[in-house]
Amino acid sequence: MILDCSSHESIKKSLSSIYNTTEERLLSVLSSIECNEDTDIQYLKDEIDYLVWDEIGEPSGDVKTLWFHGTRVQEPKSFWEKGILLRSEVYAEIENFLRNLSYGMERYGQSRYANSFATKNDINDEGPYAFLFKSIPLLVKSKSIKSGIHDFTTAPEIVEDLSGRILGANEDQLIEKFLKNTSPCIVSFVAASRDKDLLNALLFLKLIEDGKSEPEAISIVEDNARSFKGVKIHPNQIVDVEKLPEPI
């Protein structure tokens, strides 16, 4: 069974299947839990955890989670063949691509990403990163939520870092050319679940059913992001590669 948080409807459907119950029963249990602006979130999580277990029971089988990785690449179809590669595996390829794009551009000054690059220089495999909710990278891209989450669909951090290394303070010229030669996309893939993923999905569903907007619910639910800490995502884990439209 797969926990699918790609939409409100998919969350209801997948949670109902995982707990072997109906959507109506699940929503009824969640709606019975009182919640207002002053409710402590940890208390609310504990109430959801206890009541779902008491009224519905435990998951009826092994659960995996559908994760959502936002990025920007030359060819989105490549994920079907290569999966999501590690930083160490794509570093040289991206650097060569950017150096070719930078032909004829002038280097001057110091990049604003210089300190960022220095701290990451020995971190070859710090990701891949992904989100539990598909709406997070979409909302970040559209600037519908204010957060500290990097917009990987505009320029992956490695692109910003390398652009600064190549052109110094003139990095924006190279980043702009990178944008014109690449496409934003969201890669969906299946991987092992964490214990907190089901509870986060239940909390998110509760908040949406209670009238919260997606940005509001996302700001309340914690631990939405996950680093796979140097574990490659193989092609057989890929479920979808969705090319995103560019903002107008």
XYZ file of N, CA and C in Angstrom:
744
model
N 0.837 -1.195 0.000
C 0.000 0.000 0.000
C 0.872 1.246 0.000
N 0.364 2.280 -0.677
C 1.156 3.494 -0.838
C 0.395 4.701 -0.295
N 1.056 5.460 0.564
C 0.528 6.725 1.037
C 0.780 7.760 -0.046
N -0.302 8.285 -0.609
C -0.206 9.197 -1.749
C -0.777 10.560 -1.361
N 0.117 11.533 -1.160
C -0.302 12.882 -0.770
C -0.157 13.858 -1.931
N -0.526 13.404 -3.124
C -0.449 14.285 -4.288
C -1.640 15.223 -4.380
N -2.734 14.915 -3.692
C -3.919 15.780 -3.693
C -4.771 15.466 -2.475
N -5.752 16.314 -2.226
C -6.688 16.085 -1.125
C -7.397 14.741 -1.298
N -7.844 14.485 -2.526
C -8.576 13.250 -2.793
C -7.686 12.023 -2.640
N -6.446 12.112 -3.107
C -5.548 10.956 -3.006
C -5.182 10.662 -1.555
N -5.110 11.706 -0.733
C -4.822 11.497 0.688
C -5.962 10.716 1.335
N -7.185 11.129 1.082
C -8.341 10.417 1.638
C -8.388 8.973 1.164
N -8.202 8.785 -0.133
C -8.302 7.445 -0.713
C -7.211 6.521 -0.193
N -5.966 7.010 -0.162
C -4.858 6.141 0.248
C -4.911 5.846 1.746
N -5.251 6.830 2.568
C -5.363 6.584 4.008
C -6.487 5.593 4.315
N -7.591 5.718 3.601
C -8.711 4.792 3.813
C -8.307 3.369 3.466
N -7.541 3.227 2.391
C -7.076 1.905 1.991
C -6.077 1.348 3.002
N -5.159 2.196 3.453
C -4.134 1.767 4.402
C -4.756 1.306 5.716
N -5.787 2.007 6.170
C -6.445 1.655 7.440
C -7.642 0.729 7.243
N -7.851 0.297 5.981
C -8.919 -0.658 5.672
C -10.271 -0.179 6.197
N -10.590 1.072 5.844
C -11.858 1.654 6.254
C -12.406 2.493 5.106
N -13.550 3.111 5.314
C -14.124 3.969 4.284
C -13.682 5.413 4.511
N -13.751 6.195 3.448
C -13.413 7.612 3.585
C -14.352 8.287 4.576
N -15.624 7.902 4.531
C -16.614 8.505 5.423
C -16.282 8.221 6.887
N -15.888 6.996 7.175
C -15.554 6.620 8.548
C -14.309 7.364 9.013
N -13.313 7.435 8.161
C -12.074 8.130 8.516
C -12.334 9.602 8.797
N -13.097 10.237 7.930
C -13.387 11.664 8.116
C -14.248 11.900 9.353
N -15.125 10.953 9.646
C -15.961 11.074 10.840
C -15.122 11.052 12.110
N -14.143 10.160 12.153
C -13.261 10.078 13.317
C -12.454 11.364 13.453
N -11.906 11.856 12.342
C -11.101 13.076 12.386
C -11.936 14.289 12.796
N -13.173 14.354 12.312
C -14.025 15.498 12.631
C -14.464 15.515 14.095
N -14.403 14.351 14.757
C -14.815 14.274 16.164
C -13.768 14.879 17.103
N -12.586 15.165 16.573
C -11.503 15.730 17.384
C -11.608 17.248 17.364
N -11.769 17.851 18.518
C -11.917 19.303 18.600
C -10.583 19.989 18.327
N -10.676 21.072 17.571
C -9.477 21.818 17.209
C -9.835 23.275 16.981
N -9.076 24.166 17.573
C -9.255 25.596 17.326
C -7.881 26.261 17.225
N -7.876 27.573 17.097
C -6.620 28.294 16.897
C -5.652 28.137 18.063
N -6.183 27.835 19.253
C -5.334 27.729 20.441
C -4.883 26.303 20.739
N -5.346 25.344 19.930
C -5.002 23.943 20.182
C -3.516 23.690 19.939
N -2.859 23.072 20.896
C -1.456 22.705 20.746
C -1.330 21.611 19.685
N -0.412 21.789 18.747
C -0.297 20.863 17.620
C 0.145 19.479 18.071
N 1.054 19.395 19.025
C 1.474 18.085 19.514
C 0.310 17.371 20.196
N -0.504 18.129 20.933
C -1.694 17.547 21.559
C -2.640 17.026 20.476
N -2.812 17.821 19.398
C -3.700 17.416 18.315
C -3.183 16.144 17.636
N -1.873 16.073 17.426
C -1.292 14.863 16.838
C -1.538 13.646 17.725
N -1.346 13.828 19.018
C -1.556 12.718 19.956
C -3.013 12.260 19.938
N -3.938 13.214 19.873
C -5.362 12.871 19.828
C -5.706 12.102 18.560
N -5.169 12.566 17.422
C -5.411 11.880 16.152
C -4.830 10.468 16.194
N -3.618 10.361 16.677
C -2.938 9.067 16.746
C -3.731 8.089 17.607
N -4.167 8.550 18.767
C -4.896 7.672 19.687
C -6.274 7.298 19.131
N -7.022 8.299 18.647
C -8.403 8.040 18.238
C -8.470 7.174 16.986
N -7.580 7.409 16.028
C -7.573 6.564 14.825
C -7.228 5.123 15.204
N -6.242 4.960 16.083
C -5.881 3.618 16.530
C -7.045 2.968 17.293
N -7.712 3.729 18.157
C -8.783 3.190 18.997
C -10.057 2.899 18.206
N -10.415 3.797 17.266
C -11.678 3.665 16.540
C -11.560 2.857 15.245
N -10.380 2.926 14.612
C -10.221 2.281 13.303
C -9.222 1.136 13.345
N -8.130 1.330 14.051
C -7.122 0.284 14.151
C -5.813 0.677 13.488
N -4.935 -0.284 13.374
C -3.620 -0.043 12.792
C -3.661 -0.246 11.282
N -2.646 0.234 10.566
C -2.560 -0.051 9.128
C -2.634 -1.550 8.866
N -3.284 -1.908 7.770
C -3.563 -3.321 7.522
C -2.466 -4.040 6.743
N -1.329 -3.389 6.519
C -0.234 -4.030 5.801
C 0.981 -3.126 5.729
N 1.973 -3.547 4.959
C 3.174 -2.729 4.786
C 2.838 -1.469 3.997
N 3.391 -0.355 4.444
C 3.093 0.934 3.817
C 4.369 1.555 3.262
N 4.276 2.039 2.047
C 5.322 2.864 1.462
C 4.751 4.243 1.180
N 5.634 5.193 0.938
C 5.196 6.574 0.732
C 5.602 7.048 -0.656
N 4.712 7.826 -1.276
C 5.016 8.488 -2.529
C 5.643 9.844 -2.194
N 6.877 10.065 -2.657
C 7.625 11.289 -2.376
C 7.706 12.159 -3.618
N 7.891 13.467 -3.391
C 7.875 14.422 -4.500
C 9.144 15.269 -4.489
N 9.932 15.108 -5.549
C 11.234 15.760 -5.690
C 11.138 16.834 -6.764
N 11.294 18.098 -6.371
C 11.275 19.194 -7.332
C 12.680 19.485 -7.825
N 12.813 19.690 -9.124
C 14.137 19.978 -9.672
C 13.995 20.660 -11.023
N 15.133 20.898 -11.667
C 15.145 21.518 -12.989
C 16.298 20.903 -13.784
N 15.995 20.361 -14.950
C 16.997 19.623 -15.723
C 16.838 19.885 -17.216
N 17.850 19.455 -17.978
C 17.779 19.579 -19.439
C 16.701 18.665 -20.012
N 16.665 17.435 -19.525
C 15.756 16.449 -20.096
C 15.035 15.681 -18.979
N 13.798 16.091 -18.652
C 13.058 15.400 -17.583
C 12.901 13.892 -17.800
N 12.852 13.448 -19.055
C 12.675 12.013 -19.329
C 13.849 11.176 -18.830
N 14.970 11.832 -18.548
C 16.159 11.088 -18.119
C 15.949 10.376 -16.785
N 15.007 10.846 -15.984
C 14.757 10.210 -14.683
C 14.240 8.786 -14.848
N 13.530 8.519 -15.958
C 13.032 7.164 -16.193
C 14.176 6.187 -16.449
N 15.290 6.700 -16.943
C 16.433 5.842 -17.263
C 17.479 5.806 -16.150
N 17.677 6.952 -15.476
C 18.757 7.061 -14.507
C 18.291 7.120 -13.062
N 17.000 7.391 -12.836
C 16.540 7.639 -11.480
C 16.997 9.020 -11.019
N 17.001 9.242 -9.720
C 17.508 10.494 -9.161
C 18.909 10.226 -8.647
N 19.887 10.784 -9.330
C 21.284 10.524 -9.007
C 21.742 11.326 -7.795
N 22.836 10.889 -7.211
C 23.416 11.582 -6.076
C 24.196 12.801 -6.549
N 24.426 13.714 -5.635
C 25.166 14.945 -5.952
C 26.531 14.616 -6.552
N 27.208 13.640 -5.987
C 28.535 13.272 -6.477
C 28.486 12.705 -7.887
N 27.342 12.134 -8.273
C 27.209 11.529 -9.595
C 26.882 12.548 -10.681
N 26.278 13.677 -10.301
C 25.870 14.679 -11.296
C 26.747 15.925 -11.266
N 27.621 16.025 -10.276
C 28.409 17.244 -10.090
C 29.206 17.603 -11.348
N 29.986 16.668 -11.849
C 30.836 16.953 -13.005
C 30.001 17.267 -14.239
N 28.902 16.541 -14.427
C 28.034 16.765 -15.586
C 27.433 18.166 -15.561
N 26.936 18.588 -14.390
C 26.343 19.917 -14.281
C 27.399 21.006 -14.441
N 28.576 20.781 -13.849
C 29.648 21.768 -13.974
C 30.052 21.945 -15.446
N 30.190 20.846 -16.183
C 30.545 20.940 -17.600
C 29.463 21.656 -18.401
N 28.203 21.354 -18.086
C 27.077 21.993 -18.765
C 27.101 23.507 -18.525
N 27.320 23.914 -17.274
C 27.349 25.337 -16.944
C 28.562 26.038 -17.556
N 29.701 25.375 -17.582
C 30.892 25.991 -18.182
C 30.680 26.210 -19.685
N 30.014 25.275 -20.336
C 29.696 25.462 -21.755
C 28.724 26.626 -21.950
N 27.742 26.731 -21.053
C 26.787 27.835 -21.139
C 27.457 29.183 -20.871
N 28.516 29.180 -20.074
C 29.163 30.433 -19.666
C 30.146 30.975 -20.699
N 30.291 30.280 -21.828
C 31.253 30.715 -22.842
C 30.956 32.153 -23.266
N 31.961 33.013 -23.200
C 31.824 34.403 -23.594
C 31.366 35.330 -22.481
N 31.024 34.776 -21.321
C 30.599 35.598 -20.190
C 31.808 36.022 -19.359
N 31.715 37.164 -18.719
C 32.822 37.714 -17.938
C 32.697 37.337 -16.466
N 33.814 36.924 -15.876
C 33.857 36.666 -14.437
C 34.392 37.901 -13.713
N 33.717 38.267 -12.620
C 34.216 39.359 -11.787
C 33.639 39.239 -10.376
N 34.341 39.779 -9.404
C 33.856 39.848 -8.031
C 33.679 38.489 -7.374
N 33.058 38.518 -6.214
C 32.821 37.306 -5.435
C 31.344 36.950 -5.409
N 31.062 35.706 -5.607
C 29.686 35.220 -5.610
C 29.027 35.373 -4.242
N 27.732 35.664 -4.259
C 26.987 35.711 -2.997
C 26.774 34.309 -2.434
N 27.074 33.283 -3.245
C 26.945 31.900 -2.793
C 28.294 31.318 -2.362
N 29.317 32.150 -2.247
C 30.668 31.656 -1.946
C 30.715 30.880 -0.638
N 30.105 31.412 0.399
C 30.115 30.727 1.697
C 29.322 29.426 1.638
N 28.217 29.447 0.894
C 27.401 28.242 0.744
C 28.203 27.145 0.073
N 28.933 27.508 -0.981
C 29.717 26.511 -1.701
C 30.816 25.927 -0.820
N 31.452 26.808 -0.023
C 32.550 26.352 0.839
C 32.069 25.341 1.866
N 30.880 25.544 2.418
C 30.368 24.634 3.443
C 29.911 23.308 2.848
N 29.604 23.300 1.545
C 29.104 22.076 0.910
C 30.187 21.337 0.134
N 31.380 21.898 0.073
C 32.408 21.359 -0.804
C 32.740 19.899 -0.512
N 32.609 19.498 0.753
C 32.924 18.121 1.121
C 31.669 17.264 1.320
N 30.527 17.852 1.015
C 29.269 17.110 1.188
C 28.817 16.623 -0.175
N 29.273 15.451 -0.553
C 28.982 14.959 -1.895
C 27.557 14.447 -2.049
N 27.014 13.881 -0.999
C 25.700 13.250 -1.103
C 24.813 13.664 0.066
N 24.351 14.913 0.019
C 23.525 15.435 1.100
C 22.040 15.212 0.859
N 21.636 14.710 -0.255
C 20.242 14.468 -0.607
C 20.106 13.042 -1.123
N 19.208 12.786 -2.060
C 18.234 13.705 -2.652
C 17.181 14.140 -1.624
N 16.546 15.285 -1.919
C 15.503 15.798 -1.049
C 14.140 15.595 -1.703
N 13.136 15.385 -0.879
C 11.783 15.219 -1.395
C 10.786 15.655 -0.324
N 9.532 15.844 -0.754
C 8.471 16.288 0.143
C 7.356 15.250 0.220
N 6.695 15.218 1.357
C 5.555 14.320 1.542
C 4.347 14.796 0.742
N 4.167 16.115 0.679
C 3.013 16.693 -0.018
C 3.450 17.316 -1.344
N 2.813 16.918 -2.422
C 3.158 17.437 -3.747
C 2.946 18.939 -3.831
N 2.000 19.452 -3.075
C 1.680 20.879 -3.159
C 2.811 21.772 -2.663
N 3.742 21.233 -1.857
C 4.796 22.083 -1.290
C 5.684 22.687 -2.378
N 6.333 21.892 -3.246
C 7.157 22.533 -4.278
C 6.360 23.403 -5.233
N 5.088 23.066 -5.471
C 4.247 23.871 -6.346
C 3.934 25.219 -5.714
N 3.620 25.217 -4.426
C 3.305 26.458 -3.721
C 4.537 27.325 -3.535
N 5.685 26.684 -3.301
C 6.936 27.438 -3.193
C 7.259 28.092 -4.528
N 7.072 27.353 -5.618
C 7.359 27.884 -6.951
C 6.461 29.076 -7.274
N 5.195 28.991 -6.900
C 4.243 30.074 -7.194
C 4.291 31.188 -6.158
N 5.183 31.017 -5.151
C 5.327 32.002 -4.068
C 4.031 32.171 -3.274
N 3.249 31.078 -3.196
C 1.994 31.107 -2.435
C 2.206 30.866 -0.954
N 3.385 30.385 -0.577
C 3.714 30.226 0.831
C 5.066 30.881 1.097
N 5.184 31.450 2.274
C 6.441 32.050 2.690
C 7.134 31.051 3.617
N 8.299 30.620 3.197
C 9.004 29.617 3.989
C 10.484 29.699 3.675
N 11.259 28.934 4.403
C 12.677 28.866 4.135
C 13.019 27.770 3.144
N 12.007 27.208 2.475
C 12.216 26.115 1.541
C 12.761 26.665 0.223
N 13.849 26.101 -0.232
C 14.456 26.526 -1.496
C 13.582 26.073 -2.665
N 13.479 26.922 -3.682
C 12.718 26.563 -4.880
C 13.635 25.813 -5.836
N 13.670 24.504 -5.700
C 14.547 23.674 -6.517
C 14.090 23.612 -7.970
N 12.816 23.949 -8.253
C 12.337 23.904 -9.632
C 12.788 25.123 -10.427
N 13.295 26.148 -9.759
C 13.833 27.308 -10.457
C 15.333 27.141 -10.662
N 16.055 26.917 -9.583
C 17.498 26.675 -9.714
C 17.959 25.807 -8.552
N 18.309 24.550 -8.818
C 18.874 23.712 -7.755
C 20.071 24.405 -7.118
N 20.280 24.163 -5.833
C 21.365 24.832 -5.112
C 22.732 24.571 -5.744
N 22.931 23.384 -6.277
C 24.210 23.074 -6.897
C 24.468 23.966 -8.106
N 23.398 24.373 -8.806
C 23.527 25.268 -9.957
C 23.923 26.666 -9.492
N 23.304 27.144 -8.433
C 23.665 28.455 -7.887
C 25.123 28.451 -7.408
N 25.481 27.408 -6.684
C 26.845 27.321 -6.154
C 27.883 27.295 -7.273
N 27.666 26.456 -8.277
C 28.629 26.332 -9.364
C 28.657 27.580 -10.248
N 27.502 28.218 -10.419
C 27.465 29.449 -11.219
C 28.327 30.521 -10.568
N 28.261 30.598 -9.234
C 29.098 31.547 -8.519
C 30.565 31.183 -8.592
N 30.848 29.899 -8.567
C 32.244 29.465 -8.658
C 32.820 29.794 -10.033
N 31.998 29.686 -11.070
C 32.462 29.912 -12.436
C 32.553 31.400 -12.775
N 31.523 32.180 -12.377
C 31.465 33.582 -12.793
C 31.536 34.589 -11.652
N 31.693 34.124 -10.424
C 31.764 35.061 -9.310
C 30.485 35.867 -9.171
N 30.616 37.185 -9.051
C 29.445 38.046 -8.850
C 28.567 38.142 -10.090
N 29.051 37.648 -11.219
C 28.264 37.658 -12.452
C 27.445 36.372 -12.614
N 27.214 35.699 -11.504
C 26.532 34.396 -11.519
C 25.122 34.453 -12.089
N 24.409 35.556 -11.876
C 23.018 35.634 -12.328
C 22.897 35.510 -13.841
N 23.903 35.978 -14.569
C 23.871 35.855 -16.028
C 23.879 34.387 -16.433
N 24.681 33.601 -15.735
C 24.759 32.171 -16.037
C 23.503 31.435 -15.570
N 23.004 31.792 -14.398
C 21.773 31.159 -13.896
C 20.624 31.430 -14.858
N 20.543 32.652 -15.383
C 19.480 33.005 -16.326
C 19.572 32.158 -17.593
N 20.789 31.925 -18.073
C 20.944 31.099 -19.264
C 20.601 29.644 -18.958
N 20.941 29.195 -17.745
C 20.563 27.845 -17.326
C 19.043 27.687 -17.356
N 18.323 28.690 -16.885
C 16.861 28.626 -16.868
C 16.301 28.490 -18.279
N 16.909 29.168 -19.233
C 16.411 29.137 -20.607
C 16.685 27.799 -21.288
N 17.604 27.026 -20.745
C 17.994 25.764 -21.383
C 17.558 24.528 -20.599
N 16.684 24.713 -19.612
C 16.232 23.595 -18.781
C 14.728 23.707 -18.520
N 14.172 22.658 -17.940
C 12.738 22.626 -17.647
C 12.498 22.236 -16.190
N 11.538 22.897 -15.528
C 11.195 22.519 -14.151
C 10.312 21.277 -14.148
N 10.468 20.430 -13.149
C 9.633 19.237 -13.077
C 9.535 18.730 -11.635
N 8.556 17.892 -11.410
C 8.408 17.190 -10.142
C 8.479 15.696 -10.430
N 9.417 15.039 -9.759
C 9.597 13.598 -9.917
C 8.961 12.901 -8.717
N 7.984 12.039 -8.975
C 7.328 11.282 -7.917
C 7.941 9.887 -7.851
N 8.244 9.444 -6.644
C 8.843 8.117 -6.495
C 8.409 7.480 -5.180
N 8.484 6.169 -5.149
C 8.071 5.405 -3.975
C 9.300 4.989 -3.172
N 9.213 5.173 -1.859
C 10.286 4.734 -0.962
C 9.669 4.364 0.376
N 10.496 3.869 1.266
C 10.019 3.444 2.576
C 9.369 4.597 3.328
N 8.362 4.279 4.121
C 7.693 5.277 4.946
C 8.411 5.456 6.269
N 8.258 6.633 6.838
C 8.670 6.877 8.212
C 7.423 6.775 9.088
N 7.594 6.489 10.348
C 6.441 6.341 11.240
C 5.578 7.597 11.260
N 6.213 8.769 11.160
C 5.478 10.021 11.270
C 4.734 10.405 9.990
N 4.980 9.718 8.871
C 4.346 10.117 7.615
C 2.825 9.942 7.656
N 2.361 8.819 8.171
C 0.918 8.599 8.263
C 0.267 9.632 9.176
N 0.899 9.917 10.304
C 0.336 10.891 11.243
C 0.316 12.281 10.618
N 1.358 12.640 9.886
C 1.378 13.939 9.220
C 0.285 14.045 8.165
N 0.056 12.950 7.438
C -1.002 12.946 6.428
C -2.375 13.053 7.083
N -2.569 12.363 8.192
C -3.840 12.446 8.919
C -4.073 13.855 9.449
N -3.028 14.471 9.999
C -3.147 15.830 10.511
C -3.469 16.799 9.385
N -2.770 16.669 8.266
C -3.017 17.537 7.118
C -4.466 17.404 6.650
N -4.946 16.169 6.537
C -6.327 15.929 6.108
C -7.311 16.542 7.099
N -7.056 16.389 8.378
C -7.905 16.976 9.417
C -7.979 18.493 9.252
N -6.849 19.134 9.055
C -6.804 20.594 8.931
C -7.541 21.074 7.678
N -7.362 20.365 6.566
C -8.057 20.739 5.328
C -9.571 20.560 5.484
N -9.977 19.445 6.084
C -11.410 19.199 6.300
C -12.018 20.217 7.254
N -11.188 20.760 8.148
C -11.672 21.786 9.077
C -11.684 23.183 8.470
N -11.282 23.294 7.210
C -11.371 24.577 6.520
C -10.075 25.331 6.319
N -8.954 24.735 6.724
C -7.672 25.400 6.512
C -7.301 25.341 5.020
N -6.615 26.365 4.547
C -6.084 26.322 3.185
C -4.842 25.439 3.164
N -4.423 25.032 1.972
C -3.215 24.200 1.883
C -1.990 24.910 2.455
N -1.760 26.193 2.121
C -0.605 26.873 2.726
C -0.676 26.911 4.249
N -1.876 27.125 4.804
C -2.027 27.144 6.260
C -1.727 25.774 6.852
N -2.261 24.735 6.225
C -2.060 23.373 6.735
C -0.588 22.979 6.667
N 0.075 23.341 5.582
C 1.489 23.012 5.424
C 2.333 23.695 6.481
N 1.980 24.933 6.825
C 2.743 25.664 7.837
C 2.585 25.055 9.228
N 1.520 24.297 9.433
C 1.249 23.677 10.732
C 1.880 22.283 10.832
N 1.766 21.507 9.742
C 2.301 20.152 9.751
C 3.824 20.220 9.619
N 4.540 19.547 10.499
C 5.994 19.596 10.486
C 6.580 18.334 9.833
N 7.883 18.382 9.586
C 8.613 17.230 9.036
C 8.068 16.793 7.685
N 7.784 17.792 6.814
C 7.292 17.462 5.478
C 8.408 17.093 4.521
N 9.606 17.566 4.808
C 10.740 17.325 3.912
C 11.550 16.130 4.392
N 12.189 15.479 3.440
C 13.016 14.331 3.793
C 14.294 14.328 2.956
N 15.426 14.130 3.598
C 16.687 13.902 2.902
C 16.945 12.405 2.884
N 17.285 11.886 1.713
C 17.577 10.460 1.599
C 19.047 10.150 1.868
N 19.804 11.170 2.260
C 21.144 11.037 2.846
C 22.065 10.113 2.049
N 22.177 10.427 0.780
C 23.126 9.690 -0.035
C 22.624 8.379 -0.594
N 21.320 8.142 -0.527
C 20.739 6.919 -1.097
C 20.114 7.256 -2.450
N 20.617 6.654 -3.502
C 20.126 6.922 -4.847
C 18.691 6.427 -5.018
N 17.892 7.179 -5.759
C 16.533 6.755 -6.104
C 16.607 6.075 -7.466
N 16.345 4.775 -7.509
C 16.514 3.995 -8.727
C 15.327 4.181 -9.682
N 15.557 3.940 -10.963
C 14.479 4.114 -11.956
C 13.215 3.328 -11.632
N 13.370 2.141 -11.033
C 12.175 1.341 -10.737
C 11.341 1.910 -9.598
N 11.855 2.948 -8.926
C 11.081 3.626 -7.884
C 10.278 4.799 -8.438
N 10.611 5.248 -9.640
C 9.969 6.418 -10.237
C 8.535 6.074 -10.642
N 7.603 6.921 -10.251
C 6.190 6.728 -10.570
C 5.721 7.719 -11.635
N 6.220 8.953 -11.561
C 5.792 9.970 -12.526
C 6.866 11.050 -12.629
N 6.981 11.634 -13.802
C 7.836 12.804 -14.026
C 6.967 13.854 -14.693
N 6.617 14.874 -13.944
C 5.700 15.896 -14.430
C 6.453 17.183 -14.760
N 6.424 17.555 -16.024
C 7.048 18.800 -16.448
C 6.123 19.952 -16.080
N 6.650 20.967 -15.419
C 5.845 22.079 -14.926
C 5.884 23.251 -15.893
N 4.792 24.015 -15.965
C 4.814 25.227 -16.787
C 5.662 26.306 -16.149
N 6.242 27.148 -16.957
C 7.008 28.269 -16.449
C 6.046 29.360 -15.997
N 6.386 30.108 -14.932
C 5.521 31.207 -14.506
C 5.463 32.296 -15.570
N 4.321 32.909 -15.702
C 4.125 33.965 -16.707
C 4.712 35.274 -16.182
